[in-house]
CSV table of C-alpha atoms in Angstrom, one decimal:
chain,number,residue,atom,x,y,z
I,1,MET,CA,12.8,78.1,-45.6
I,2,ARG,CA,15.2,75.4,-46.6
I,3,PRO,CA,13.8,72.1,-47.9
I,4,TRP,CA,15.8,70.1,-45.3
I,5,PHE,CA,13.8,71.9,-42.6
I,6,PHE,CA,10.5,70.3,-43.8
I,7,ALA,CA,12.2,66.9,-44.0
I,8,ALA,CA,13.5,67.3,-40.4
I,9,LEU,CA,10.0,68.3,-39.3
I,10,LEU,CA,8.4,65.4,-41.0
I,11,LEU,CA,10.9,62.9,-39.5
I,12,ALA,CA,10.4,64.4,-36.0
I,13,GLY,CA,6.7,63.6,-36.3
I,14,CYS,CA,7.5,60.0,-37.1
I,15,ASN,CA,8.9,59.1,-33.7
I,16,ASN,CA,8.8,55.3,-33.3
I,17,SER,CA,9.7,55.2,-29.6
I,18,PRO,CA,7.3,53.1,-27.6
I,19,LEU,CA,4.5,54.9,-25.7
I,20,PRO,CA,4.5,54.5,-21.9
I,21,GLU,CA,2.2,51.8,-20.7
I,22,GLU,CA,-1.1,53.3,-19.9
I,23,ASP,CA,-4.3,51.9,-18.5
I,24,PHE,CA,-6.9,52.9,-21.1
I,25,ARG,CA,-9.8,51.4,-19.1
I,26,PRO,CA,-12.4,53.9,-17.9
I,27,ALA,CA,-11.6,55.3,-14.5
I,28,ALA,CA,-14.6,53.5,-13.0
I,29,GLU,CA,-13.1,50.2,-14.0
I,30,GLN,CA,-9.6,51.1,-12.7
I,31,THR,CA,-10.7,51.4,-9.1
I,32,SER,CA,-11.2,48.4,-6.9
I,33,ALA,CA,-13.7,50.2,-4.6
I,34,PRO,CA,-17.4,50.3,-5.7
I,35,LEU,CA,-18.7,53.6,-6.9
I,36,SER,CA,-21.0,55.5,-4.5
I,37,PRO,CA,-23.1,58.4,-5.8
I,38,GLY,CA,-23.5,59.7,-2.2
I,39,THR,CA,-26.6,61.4,-1.1
I,40,ARG,CA,-28.8,63.9,-2.9
I,41,PRO,CA,-31.5,65.4,-0.7
I,42,VAL,CA,-35.1,65.7,-2.1
I,43,ARG,CA,-35.8,69.3,-3.0
I,44,ILE,CA,-39.2,70.9,-2.2
I,45,GLY,CA,-40.7,74.1,-3.6
I,46,GLU,CA,-39.7,73.3,-7.2
I,47,GLN,CA,-42.8,74.9,-8.7
I,48,GLY,CA,-42.3,78.2,-6.9
I,49,PRO,CA,-43.9,80.0,-3.9
I,50,SER,CA,-47.4,79.9,-5.3
I,51,PHE,CA,-47.7,76.2,-5.2
I,52,ALA,CA,-47.5,73.4,-2.6
I,53,ALA,CA,-44.0,72.4,-1.7
I,54,CYS,CA,-44.7,69.0,-3.2
I,55,GLY,CA,-47.5,69.5,-5.7
I,56,ILE,CA,-48.2,65.9,-6.9
I,57,GLY,CA,-49.5,62.9,-5.0
I,58,GLY,CA,-48.7,59.4,-5.9
I,59,ASP,CA,-49.3,55.8,-5.1
I,60,VAL,CA,-46.8,52.9,-5.2
I,61,ILE,CA,-47.9,50.4,-7.8
I,62,ALA,CA,-45.0,47.9,-7.6
I,63,PRO,CA,-45.0,45.2,-4.9
I,64,THR,CA,-42.1,46.8,-2.8
I,65,ILE,CA,-39.7,49.5,-3.9
I,66,PRO,CA,-36.5,50.7,-2.3
I,67,VAL,CA,-36.2,54.3,-1.3
I,68,ARG,CA,-32.6,55.4,-2.2
I,69,ALA,CA,-30.4,58.2,-0.9
I,70,ALA,CA,-29.8,59.5,-4.5
I,71,PRO,CA,-31.4,59.0,-7.9
I,72,PHE,CA,-29.1,56.2,-9.0
I,73,GLU,CA,-29.3,52.4,-8.8
I,74,GLU,CA,-26.0,52.4,-7.0
I,75,ALA,CA,-27.2,54.7,-4.2
I,76,ALA,CA,-27.7,53.4,-0.7
I,77,VAL,CA,-31.1,52.0,0.2
I,78,ILE,CA,-32.5,53.9,3.1
I,79,ASP,CA,-35.9,52.2,3.4
I,80,ALA,CA,-38.5,50.3,1.4
I,81,ILE,CA,-42.2,51.0,0.8
I,82,GLU,CA,-44.9,48.6,-0.3
I,83,LYS,CA,-47.6,48.6,-2.9
I,84,GLY,CA,-50.5,51.0,-2.2
I,85,ARG,CA,-48.5,53.4,-0.1
I,86,THR,CA,-49.3,57.1,-0.6
I,87,LEU,CA,-46.5,59.6,-1.1
I,88,PHE,CA,-45.8,63.1,-2.2
I,89,VAL,CA,-43.8,63.7,-5.4
I,90,CYS,CA,-41.6,66.7,-5.0
I,91,THR,CA,-39.1,66.6,-7.8
I,92,ARG,CA,-37.7,64.4,-10.6
I,93,SER,CA,-34.2,63.5,-11.7
I,94,ILE,CA,-32.8,65.1,-14.9
I,95,ASP,CA,-33.4,61.8,-16.9
I,96,GLN,CA,-37.0,61.5,-15.5
I,97,ARG,CA,-36.3,58.0,-14.3
I,98,TRP,CA,-36.4,58.9,-10.5
I,99,LEU,CA,-38.8,60.7,-8.3
I,100,GLY,CA,-37.8,62.7,-5.3
I,101,VAL,CA,-40.5,61.8,-2.8
I,102,VAL,CA,-41.7,62.5,0.8
I,103,VAL,CA,-43.4,59.5,2.4
I,104,PRO,CA,-45.9,60.1,5.2
I,105,PRO,CA,-46.2,57.5,7.9
I,106,ALA,CA,-48.4,54.4,7.0
I,107,ALA,CA,-50.6,55.1,10.1
I,108,ALA,CA,-51.3,58.7,9.0
I,109,PRO,CA,-51.2,58.8,5.1
I,110,GLN,CA,-53.0,62.1,5.0
I,111,GLU,CA,-50.3,63.9,7.0
I,112,GLY,CA,-48.7,66.5,4.9
I,113,CYS,CA,-45.2,66.2,6.3
I,114,GLY,CA,-45.0,69.9,5.9
I,115,VAL,CA,-45.1,69.7,2.1
I,116,SER,CA,-48.8,70.6,1.4
I,117,SER,CA,-48.3,74.3,1.8
I,118,PRO,CA,-46.1,76.6,-0.3
I,119,VAL,CA,-42.6,77.3,0.8
I,120,GLY,CA,-40.7,80.6,0.1
I,121,SER,CA,-37.9,79.1,-2.0
I,122,ARG,CA,-36.5,75.8,-3.4
I,123,ARG,CA,-34.7,73.9,-0.7
I,124,PRO,CA,-33.8,70.4,0.5
I,125,TYR,CA,-36.6,68.7,2.5
I,126,GLU,CA,-35.7,68.6,6.2
I,127,GLY,CA,-38.9,67.4,7.8
I,128,ALA,CA,-39.6,64.4,10.0
I,129,CYS,CA,-41.1,62.1,7.2
I,130,LEU,CA,-39.1,59.7,5.1
I,131,SER,CA,-37.7,61.3,2.0
I,132,GLY,CA,-35.6,59.8,-0.8
I,133,TRP,CA,-35.6,58.7,-4.4
I,134,VAL,CA,-37.8,56.0,-6.0
I,135,PRO,CA,-38.1,54.7,-9.6
I,136,ALA,CA,-40.7,56.7,-11.5
I,137,ALA,CA,-42.1,53.5,-13.2
I,138,ALA,CA,-43.1,52.3,-9.7
I,139,VAL,CA,-45.4,55.2,-8.9
I,140,ARG,CA,-48.7,56.3,-10.3
I,141,ALA,CA,-49.3,60.0,-10.1
I,142,ARG,CA,-52.6,61.3,-8.9
I,143,ALA,CA,-54.3,64.6,-8.1
I,144,ARG,CA,-54.0,65.6,-4.4
């Protein structure tokens, strides 16, 4: 190869033309609409077909906590539950900060909501009781 070829290649890499204007902010900051994580149904049967669909019980220990449609602070609030309320813990978020729960009616806290017996496979909860996501720090686990 000729020495002038390397010089031309080096000069081509030193292009001083201005870059097009780009918005280098994260995509979340570029939109004017608020982010929405959507809905993530609570899954039951996470422990397999030999165990109850929601194998852990729990009690709310915070004064009032929101029940959200997905395990994110930005998710829509679908209800709220008060301190002392009994619930069934069915699953956890990947980061362990959120619990997927099924909440029996306050008038019948022992009602199983269809989650006390085993189910054949993992699936979203579709029963009549309230289900959603609550902060793990607001719930004390207990044996059922």
